[in-house]
PDB file of C-alpha atoms in Angstrom:
ATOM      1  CA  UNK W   1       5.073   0.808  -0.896  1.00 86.00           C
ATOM      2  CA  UNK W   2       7.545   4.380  -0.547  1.00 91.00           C
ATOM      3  CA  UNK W   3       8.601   5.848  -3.252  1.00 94.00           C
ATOM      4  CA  UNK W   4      10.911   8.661  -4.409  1.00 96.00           C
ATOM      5  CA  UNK W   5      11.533  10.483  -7.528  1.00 96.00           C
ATOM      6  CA  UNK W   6      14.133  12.923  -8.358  1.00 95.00           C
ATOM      7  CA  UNK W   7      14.063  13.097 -12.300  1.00 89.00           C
ATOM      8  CA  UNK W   8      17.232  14.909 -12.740  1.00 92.00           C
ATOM      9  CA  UNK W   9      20.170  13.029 -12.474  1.00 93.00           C
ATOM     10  CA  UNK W  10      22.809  16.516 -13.289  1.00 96.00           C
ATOM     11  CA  UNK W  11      21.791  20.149 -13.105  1.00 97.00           C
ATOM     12  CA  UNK W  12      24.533  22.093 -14.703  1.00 98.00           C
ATOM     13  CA  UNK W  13      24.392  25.987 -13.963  1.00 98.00           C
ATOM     14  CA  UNK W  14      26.483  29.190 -13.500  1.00 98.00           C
ATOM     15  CA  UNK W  15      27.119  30.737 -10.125  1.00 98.00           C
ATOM     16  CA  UNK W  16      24.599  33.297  -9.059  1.00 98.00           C
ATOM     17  CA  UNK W  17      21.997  31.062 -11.455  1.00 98.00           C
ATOM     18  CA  UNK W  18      18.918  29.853 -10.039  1.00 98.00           C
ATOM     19  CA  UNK W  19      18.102  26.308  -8.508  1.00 98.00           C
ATOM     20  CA  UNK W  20      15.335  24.223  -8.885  1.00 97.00           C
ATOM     21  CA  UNK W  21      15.464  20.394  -7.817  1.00 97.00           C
ATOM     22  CA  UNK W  22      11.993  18.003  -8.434  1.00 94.00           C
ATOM     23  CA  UNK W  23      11.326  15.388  -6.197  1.00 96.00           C
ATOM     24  CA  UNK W  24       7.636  13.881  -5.783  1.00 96.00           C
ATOM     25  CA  UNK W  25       7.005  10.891  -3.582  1.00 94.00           C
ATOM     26  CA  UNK W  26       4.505   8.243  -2.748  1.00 94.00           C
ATOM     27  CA  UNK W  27       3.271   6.772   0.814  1.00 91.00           C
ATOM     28  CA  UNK W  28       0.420   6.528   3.158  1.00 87.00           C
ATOM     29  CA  UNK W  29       0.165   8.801   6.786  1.00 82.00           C
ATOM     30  CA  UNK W  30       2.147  11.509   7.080  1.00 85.00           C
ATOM     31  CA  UNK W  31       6.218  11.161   6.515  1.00 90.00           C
ATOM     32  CA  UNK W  32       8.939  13.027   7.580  1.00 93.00           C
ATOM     33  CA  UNK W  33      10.748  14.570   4.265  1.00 95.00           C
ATOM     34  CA  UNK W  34      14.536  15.469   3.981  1.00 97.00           C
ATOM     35  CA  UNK W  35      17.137  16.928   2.232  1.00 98.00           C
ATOM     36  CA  UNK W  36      20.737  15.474   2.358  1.00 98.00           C
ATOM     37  CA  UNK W  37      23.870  16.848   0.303  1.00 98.00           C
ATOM     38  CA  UNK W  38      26.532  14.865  -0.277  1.00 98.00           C
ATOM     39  CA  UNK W  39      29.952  15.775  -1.039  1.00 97.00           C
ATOM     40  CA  UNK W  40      32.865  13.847  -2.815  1.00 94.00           C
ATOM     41  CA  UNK W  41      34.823  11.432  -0.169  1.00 93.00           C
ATOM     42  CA  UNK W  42      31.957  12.027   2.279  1.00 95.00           C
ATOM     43  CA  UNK W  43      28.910  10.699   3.772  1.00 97.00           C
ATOM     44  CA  UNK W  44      25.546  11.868   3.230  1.00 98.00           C
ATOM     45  CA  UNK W  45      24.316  15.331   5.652  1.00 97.00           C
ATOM     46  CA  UNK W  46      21.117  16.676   6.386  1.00 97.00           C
ATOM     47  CA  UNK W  47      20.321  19.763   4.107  1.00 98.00           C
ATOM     48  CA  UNK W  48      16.857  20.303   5.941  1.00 96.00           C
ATOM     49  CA  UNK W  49      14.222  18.613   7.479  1.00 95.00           C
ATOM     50  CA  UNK W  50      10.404  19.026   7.536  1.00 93.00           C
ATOM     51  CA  UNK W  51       7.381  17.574   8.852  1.00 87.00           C
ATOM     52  CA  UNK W  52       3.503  17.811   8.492  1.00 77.00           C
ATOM     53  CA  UNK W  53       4.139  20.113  11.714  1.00 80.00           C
ATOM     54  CA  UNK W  54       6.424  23.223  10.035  1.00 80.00           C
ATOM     55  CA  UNK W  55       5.108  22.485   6.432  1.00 85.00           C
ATOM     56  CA  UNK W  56       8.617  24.683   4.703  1.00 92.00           C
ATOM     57  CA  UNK W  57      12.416  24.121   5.681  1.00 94.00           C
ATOM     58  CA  UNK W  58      14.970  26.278   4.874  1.00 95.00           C
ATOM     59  CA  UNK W  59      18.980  26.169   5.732  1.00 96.00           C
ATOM     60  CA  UNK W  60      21.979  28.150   3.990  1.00 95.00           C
ATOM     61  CA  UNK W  61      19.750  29.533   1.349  1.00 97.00           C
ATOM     62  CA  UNK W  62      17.656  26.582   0.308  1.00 98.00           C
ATOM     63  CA  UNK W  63      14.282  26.065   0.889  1.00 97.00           C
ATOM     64  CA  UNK W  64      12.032  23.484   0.319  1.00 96.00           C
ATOM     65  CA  UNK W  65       8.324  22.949   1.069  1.00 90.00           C
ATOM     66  CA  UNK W  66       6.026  19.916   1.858  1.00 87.00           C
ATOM     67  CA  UNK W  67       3.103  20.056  -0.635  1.00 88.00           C
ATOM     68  CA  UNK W  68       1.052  17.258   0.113  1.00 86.00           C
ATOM     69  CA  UNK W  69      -1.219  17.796  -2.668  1.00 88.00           C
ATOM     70  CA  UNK W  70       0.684  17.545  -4.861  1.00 91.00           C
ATOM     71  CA  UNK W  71       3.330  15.019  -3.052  1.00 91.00           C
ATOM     72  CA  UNK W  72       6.113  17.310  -4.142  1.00 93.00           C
ATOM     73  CA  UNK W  73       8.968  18.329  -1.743  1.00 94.00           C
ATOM     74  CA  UNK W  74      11.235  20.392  -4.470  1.00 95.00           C
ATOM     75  CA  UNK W  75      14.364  22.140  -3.465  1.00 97.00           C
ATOM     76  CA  UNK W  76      15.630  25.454  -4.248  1.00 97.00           C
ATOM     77  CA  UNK W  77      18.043  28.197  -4.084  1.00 98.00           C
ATOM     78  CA  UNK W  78      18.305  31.811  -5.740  1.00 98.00           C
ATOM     79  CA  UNK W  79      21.809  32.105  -6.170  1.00 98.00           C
ATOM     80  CA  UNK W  80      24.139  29.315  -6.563  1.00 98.00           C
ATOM     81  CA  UNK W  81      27.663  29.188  -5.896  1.00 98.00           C
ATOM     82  CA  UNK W  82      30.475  26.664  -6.810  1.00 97.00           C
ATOM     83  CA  UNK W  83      30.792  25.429  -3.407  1.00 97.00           C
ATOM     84  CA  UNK W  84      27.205  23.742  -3.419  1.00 98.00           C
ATOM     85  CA  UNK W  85      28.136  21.681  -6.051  1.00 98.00           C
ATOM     86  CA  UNK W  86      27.794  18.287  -4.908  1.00 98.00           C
ATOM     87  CA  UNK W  87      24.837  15.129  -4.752  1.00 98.00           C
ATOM     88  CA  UNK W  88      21.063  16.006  -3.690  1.00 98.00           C
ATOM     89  CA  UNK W  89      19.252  13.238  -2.130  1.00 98.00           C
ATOM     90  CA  UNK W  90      15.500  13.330  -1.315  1.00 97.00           C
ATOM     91  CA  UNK W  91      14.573  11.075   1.196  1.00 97.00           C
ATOM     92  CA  UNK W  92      10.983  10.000   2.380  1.00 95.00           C
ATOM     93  CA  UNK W  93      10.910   9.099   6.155  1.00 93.00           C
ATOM     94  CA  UNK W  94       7.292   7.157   6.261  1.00 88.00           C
ATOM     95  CA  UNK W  95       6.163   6.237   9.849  1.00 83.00           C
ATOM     96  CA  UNK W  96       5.459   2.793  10.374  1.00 78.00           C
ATOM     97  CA  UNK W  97       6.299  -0.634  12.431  1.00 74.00           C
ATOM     98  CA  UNK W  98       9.760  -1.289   9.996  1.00 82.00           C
ATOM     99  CA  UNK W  99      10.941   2.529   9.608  1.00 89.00           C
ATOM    100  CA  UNK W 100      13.591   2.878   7.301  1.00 91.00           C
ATOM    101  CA  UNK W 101      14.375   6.160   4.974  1.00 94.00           C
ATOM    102  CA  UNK W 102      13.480   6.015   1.256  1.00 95.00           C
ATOM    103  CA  UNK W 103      16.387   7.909  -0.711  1.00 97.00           C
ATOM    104  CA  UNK W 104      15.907   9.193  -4.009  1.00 97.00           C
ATOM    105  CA  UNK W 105      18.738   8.660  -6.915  1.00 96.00           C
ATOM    106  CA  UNK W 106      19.940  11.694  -6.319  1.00 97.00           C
ATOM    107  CA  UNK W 107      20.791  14.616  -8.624  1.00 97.00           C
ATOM    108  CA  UNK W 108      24.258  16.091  -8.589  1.00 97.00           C
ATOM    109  CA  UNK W 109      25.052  19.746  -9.043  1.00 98.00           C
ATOM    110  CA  UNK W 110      27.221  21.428 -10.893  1.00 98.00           C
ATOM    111  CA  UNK W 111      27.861  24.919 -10.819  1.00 98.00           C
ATOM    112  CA  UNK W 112      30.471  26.402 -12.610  1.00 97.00           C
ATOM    113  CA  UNK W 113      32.422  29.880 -11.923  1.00 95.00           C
TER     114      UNK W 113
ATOM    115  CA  UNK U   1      33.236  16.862   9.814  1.00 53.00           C
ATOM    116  CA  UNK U   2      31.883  13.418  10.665  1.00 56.00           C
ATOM    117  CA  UNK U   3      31.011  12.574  14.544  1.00 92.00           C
ATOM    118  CA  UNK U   4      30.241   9.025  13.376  1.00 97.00           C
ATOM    119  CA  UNK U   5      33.463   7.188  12.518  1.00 98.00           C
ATOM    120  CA  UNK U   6      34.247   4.398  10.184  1.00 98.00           C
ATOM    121  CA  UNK U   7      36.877   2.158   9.565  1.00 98.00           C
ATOM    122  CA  UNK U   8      38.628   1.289   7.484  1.00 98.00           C
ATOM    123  CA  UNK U   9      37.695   3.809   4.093  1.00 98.00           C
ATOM    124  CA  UNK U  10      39.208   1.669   1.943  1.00 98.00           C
ATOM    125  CA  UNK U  11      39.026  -2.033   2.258  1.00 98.00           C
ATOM    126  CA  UNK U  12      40.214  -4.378  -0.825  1.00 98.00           C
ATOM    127  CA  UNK U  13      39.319  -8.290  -1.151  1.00 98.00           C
ATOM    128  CA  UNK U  14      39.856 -11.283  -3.428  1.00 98.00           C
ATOM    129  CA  UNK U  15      36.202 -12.864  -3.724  1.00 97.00           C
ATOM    130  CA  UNK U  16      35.760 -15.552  -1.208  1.00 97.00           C
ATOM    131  CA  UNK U  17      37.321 -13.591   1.680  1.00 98.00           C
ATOM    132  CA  UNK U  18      35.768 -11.688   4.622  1.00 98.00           C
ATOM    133  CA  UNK U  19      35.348  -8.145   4.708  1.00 98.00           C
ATOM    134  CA  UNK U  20      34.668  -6.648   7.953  1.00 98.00           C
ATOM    135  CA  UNK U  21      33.871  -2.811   8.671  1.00 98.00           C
ATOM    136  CA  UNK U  22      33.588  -0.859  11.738  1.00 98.00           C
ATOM    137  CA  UNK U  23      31.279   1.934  12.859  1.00 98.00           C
ATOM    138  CA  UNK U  24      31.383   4.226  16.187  1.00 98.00           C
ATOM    139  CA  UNK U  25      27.905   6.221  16.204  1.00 97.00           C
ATOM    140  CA  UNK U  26      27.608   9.283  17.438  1.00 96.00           C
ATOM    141  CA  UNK U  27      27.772   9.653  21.305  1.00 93.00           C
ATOM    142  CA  UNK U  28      24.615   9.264  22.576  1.00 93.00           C
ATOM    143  CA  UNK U  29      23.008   7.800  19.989  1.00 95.00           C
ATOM    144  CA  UNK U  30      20.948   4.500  20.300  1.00 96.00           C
ATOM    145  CA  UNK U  31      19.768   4.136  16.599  1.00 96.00           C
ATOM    146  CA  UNK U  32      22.204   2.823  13.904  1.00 97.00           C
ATOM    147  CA  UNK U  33      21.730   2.474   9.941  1.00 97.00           C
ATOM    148  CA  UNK U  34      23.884   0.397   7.448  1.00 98.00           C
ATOM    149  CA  UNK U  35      23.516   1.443   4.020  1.00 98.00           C
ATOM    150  CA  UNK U  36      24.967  -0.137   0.989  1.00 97.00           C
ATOM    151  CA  UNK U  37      25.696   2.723  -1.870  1.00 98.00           C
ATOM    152  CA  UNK U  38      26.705   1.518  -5.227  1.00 96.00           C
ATOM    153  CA  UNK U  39      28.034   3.160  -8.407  1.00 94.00           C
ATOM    154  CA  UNK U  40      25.180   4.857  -9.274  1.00 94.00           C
ATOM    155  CA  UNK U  41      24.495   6.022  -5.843  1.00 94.00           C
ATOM    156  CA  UNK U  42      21.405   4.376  -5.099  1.00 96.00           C
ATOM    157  CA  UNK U  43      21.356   3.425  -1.792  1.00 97.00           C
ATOM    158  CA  UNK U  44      20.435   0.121   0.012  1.00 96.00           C
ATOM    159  CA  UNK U  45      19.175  -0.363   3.720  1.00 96.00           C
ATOM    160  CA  UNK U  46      20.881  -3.264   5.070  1.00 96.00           C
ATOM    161  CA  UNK U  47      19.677  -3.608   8.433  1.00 96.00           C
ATOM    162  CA  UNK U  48      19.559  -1.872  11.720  1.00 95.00           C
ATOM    163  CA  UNK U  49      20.060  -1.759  15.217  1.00 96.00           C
ATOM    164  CA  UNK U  50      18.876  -0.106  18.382  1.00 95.00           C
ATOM    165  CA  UNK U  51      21.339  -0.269  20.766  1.00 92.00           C
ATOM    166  CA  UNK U  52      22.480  -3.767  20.751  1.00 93.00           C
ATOM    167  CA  UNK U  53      18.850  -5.493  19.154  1.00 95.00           C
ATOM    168  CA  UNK U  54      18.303  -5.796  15.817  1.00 95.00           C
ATOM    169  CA  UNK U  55      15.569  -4.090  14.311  1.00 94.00           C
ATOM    170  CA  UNK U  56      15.263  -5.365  11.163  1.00 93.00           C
ATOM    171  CA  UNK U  57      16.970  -6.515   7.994  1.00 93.00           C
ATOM    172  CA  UNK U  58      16.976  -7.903   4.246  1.00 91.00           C
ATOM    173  CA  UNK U  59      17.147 -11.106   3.043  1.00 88.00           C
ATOM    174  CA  UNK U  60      20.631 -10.348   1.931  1.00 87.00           C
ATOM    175  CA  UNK U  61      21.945  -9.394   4.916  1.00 85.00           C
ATOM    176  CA  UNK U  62      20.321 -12.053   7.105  1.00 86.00           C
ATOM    177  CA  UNK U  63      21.761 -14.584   4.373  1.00 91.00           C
ATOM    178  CA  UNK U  64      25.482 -13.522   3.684  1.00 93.00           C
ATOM    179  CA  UNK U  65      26.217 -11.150   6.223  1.00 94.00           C
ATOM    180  CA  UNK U  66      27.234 -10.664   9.902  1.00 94.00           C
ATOM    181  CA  UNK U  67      26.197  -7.580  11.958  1.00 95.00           C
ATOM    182  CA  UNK U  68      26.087  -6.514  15.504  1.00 96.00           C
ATOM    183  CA  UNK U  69      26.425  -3.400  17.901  1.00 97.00           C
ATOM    184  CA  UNK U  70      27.713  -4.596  21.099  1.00 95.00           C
ATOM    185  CA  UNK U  71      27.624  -2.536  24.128  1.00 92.00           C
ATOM    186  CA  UNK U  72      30.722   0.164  24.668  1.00 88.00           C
ATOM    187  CA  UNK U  73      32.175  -1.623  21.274  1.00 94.00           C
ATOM    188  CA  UNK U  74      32.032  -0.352  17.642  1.00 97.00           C
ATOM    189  CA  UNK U  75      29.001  -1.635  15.713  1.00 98.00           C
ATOM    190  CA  UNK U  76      30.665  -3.935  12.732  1.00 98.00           C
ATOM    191  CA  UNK U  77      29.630  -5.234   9.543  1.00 98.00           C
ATOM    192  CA  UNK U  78      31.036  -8.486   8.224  1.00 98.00           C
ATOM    193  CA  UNK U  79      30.753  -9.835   4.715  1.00 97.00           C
ATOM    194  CA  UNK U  80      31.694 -13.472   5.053  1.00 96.00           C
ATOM    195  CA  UNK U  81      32.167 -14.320   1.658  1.00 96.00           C
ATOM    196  CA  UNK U  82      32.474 -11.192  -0.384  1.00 97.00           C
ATOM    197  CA  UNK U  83      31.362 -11.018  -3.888  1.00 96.00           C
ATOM    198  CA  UNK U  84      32.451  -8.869  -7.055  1.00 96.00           C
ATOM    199  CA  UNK U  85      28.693  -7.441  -6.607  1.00 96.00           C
ATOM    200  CA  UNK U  86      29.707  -6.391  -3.130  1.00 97.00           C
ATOM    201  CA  UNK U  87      32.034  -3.530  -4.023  1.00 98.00           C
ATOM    202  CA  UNK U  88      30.199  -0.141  -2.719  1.00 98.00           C
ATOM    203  CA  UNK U  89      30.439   2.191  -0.434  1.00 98.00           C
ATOM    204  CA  UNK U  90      29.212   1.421   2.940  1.00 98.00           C
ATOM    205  CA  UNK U  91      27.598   4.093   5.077  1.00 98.00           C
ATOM    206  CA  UNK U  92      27.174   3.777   8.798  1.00 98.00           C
ATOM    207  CA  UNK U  93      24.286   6.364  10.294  1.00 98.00           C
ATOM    208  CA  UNK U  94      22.692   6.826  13.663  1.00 97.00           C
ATOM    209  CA  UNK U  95      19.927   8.692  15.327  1.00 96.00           C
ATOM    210  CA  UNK U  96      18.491   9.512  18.817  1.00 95.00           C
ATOM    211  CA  UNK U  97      15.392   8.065  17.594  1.00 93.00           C
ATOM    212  CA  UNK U  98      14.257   5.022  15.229  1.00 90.00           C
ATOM    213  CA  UNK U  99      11.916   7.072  13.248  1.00 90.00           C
ATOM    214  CA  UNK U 100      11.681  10.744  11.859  1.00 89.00           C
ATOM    215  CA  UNK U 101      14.687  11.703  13.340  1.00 94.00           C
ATOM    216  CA  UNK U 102      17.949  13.095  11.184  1.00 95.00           C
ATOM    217  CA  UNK U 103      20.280  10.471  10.634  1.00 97.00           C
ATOM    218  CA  UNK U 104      24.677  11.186  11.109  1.00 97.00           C
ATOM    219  CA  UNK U 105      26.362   9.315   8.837  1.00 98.00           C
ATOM    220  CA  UNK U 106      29.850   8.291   8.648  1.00 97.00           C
ATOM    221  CA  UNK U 107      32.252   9.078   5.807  1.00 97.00           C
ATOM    222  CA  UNK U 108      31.798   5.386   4.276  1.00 98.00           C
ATOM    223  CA  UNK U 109      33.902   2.389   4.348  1.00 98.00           C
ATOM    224  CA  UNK U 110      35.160   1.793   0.347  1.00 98.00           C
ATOM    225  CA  UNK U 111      34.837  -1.878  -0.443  1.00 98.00           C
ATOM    226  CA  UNK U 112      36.212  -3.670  -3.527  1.00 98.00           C
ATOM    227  CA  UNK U 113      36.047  -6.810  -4.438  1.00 98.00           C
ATOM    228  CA  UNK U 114      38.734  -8.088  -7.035  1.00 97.00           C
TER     229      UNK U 114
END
C-alpha cells in the first residue's frame, strides 16, 4: 500500500535559523507529492505541489524536491520566521482506481523570536 | 481565508445522539473529501463524492454514518449514533479533479462527544 513518513513530530528553532523537514514515502507509478501547512483553528492549505512533470516546488521561501530515488520529498527553508510556525503535512497523492491522499503525521514548527 | 465553508465549528453531543455537519465546497468544484482528524492529527479519509455519486468509502463510514452532496445543497455528514471515539475534527475538502489535483479545505467542524 501508500505510505508516508515524517519522523519529526516538533522542530524547535530561532528565527532566521535554517529548516529542514524529512519525509520519505512508499507507492507504485508515479504520485503527485504535496506540502500542506496548517495553522491553529484552521484547515489544512497547500504549501506546494509537485509532480514527476516539474520534479522541484517552491512557494514563500520553501522548496522541496521529488527524489524518486531515494523516495524523499523533504522540505526546506533558509530563514525562518515566527509566523511559519505551525503543522507540516506531507501528503502522497498515488494515481489509481480509489484515489485518496496519504497524509503524513505531521511535524509542527516552532520558531521562536 | 477558507472558500470552502463548514458548519457548525463546534458541535457538542451526549453519546447516542446524532451529529450532523455541513460543508459548501468551493464554487465550481465537483470533487469533495471528508476527513476525520484526531488528537494527534493523523488524519482519516472517510469517504468521497463527485458531485452528487459516491466515490468511495470505509467500512466505518458505510456502517455508522450518513453522507451525501445533493445538487445546489451543502454536502453533510451525519453521525447517527455518535461515540466518545468520535470526537475530532472534521475537515471538508474539494477539488476540480478526483486525482492529483490540490485539495481546499474547510476550517473543520469540532466534534465532541461527552
Amino acid at each position: 500500500g501508500n505510505s508516508v513518513t515524517q519522523m519529526q513530530g516538533q522542530v524547535t528553532l530561532s528565527e532566521e535559523e535554517f529548516l529542514f523537514i524529512n519525509c520519505t514515502y512508499s507507492t507504485t507509478g508515479y504520485p503527485t507529492l504535496f506540502w500542506y501547512v496548517q495553522y491553529p483553528g484552521e484547515g489544512p492549505q497547500l504549501l506546494l505541489k509537485v509532480t514527476t512533470a516539474n520534479n522541484k516546488g517552491s512557494s514563500r521561501g520553501f522548496e522541496a524536491t521529488y527524489d524518486k530515488g531515494t523516495t524523499s520529498f523533504h522540505l526546506q527553508k533558509a530563514s525562518v520566521q515566527e509566523s511559519d510556525s505551525a503543522v507540516y503535512y506531507c501528503v502522497l497523492g498515488a494515481p489509481g482506481g480509489n484515489y485518496k491522499p496519504t497524509f503524513g503525521k505531521g511535524t509542527s514548527l516552532v520558531v521562536h523570536p | 481565508n477558507s472558500k470552502v465553508i463548514q458548519t457548525p465549528r463546534y458541535l457538542v453531543k451526549g453519546q447516542g445522539q446524532k451529529a450532523k455537519m455541513r460543508c459548501i465546497p468551493e464554487k465550481g468544484h465537483p470533487v469533495v473529501f471528508w476527513y476525520q482528524q484526531n488528537k494527534n492529527n493523523e488524519f482519516k479519509f472517510l469517504i468521497n463524492f463527485q458531485n452528487q455519486e459516491v466515490l468511495q468509502q470505509i467500512d466505518m463510514t458505510e456502517k455508522r454514518f450518513s453522507a451525501e452532496c445533493p445538487s445546489n445543497s451543502p454536502c453533510s455528514l451525519e453521525i447517527q449514533s455518535s461515540e466518545a471515539g468520535d470526537s475530532a475534527l472534521y475537515l471538508c475538502a474539494s477539488s476540480l479533479y478526483r486525482e492529483g489535483d490540490t485539495q481546499y479545505f474547510g476550517p473543520g467542524t469540532r466534534l465532541l462527544v461527552l
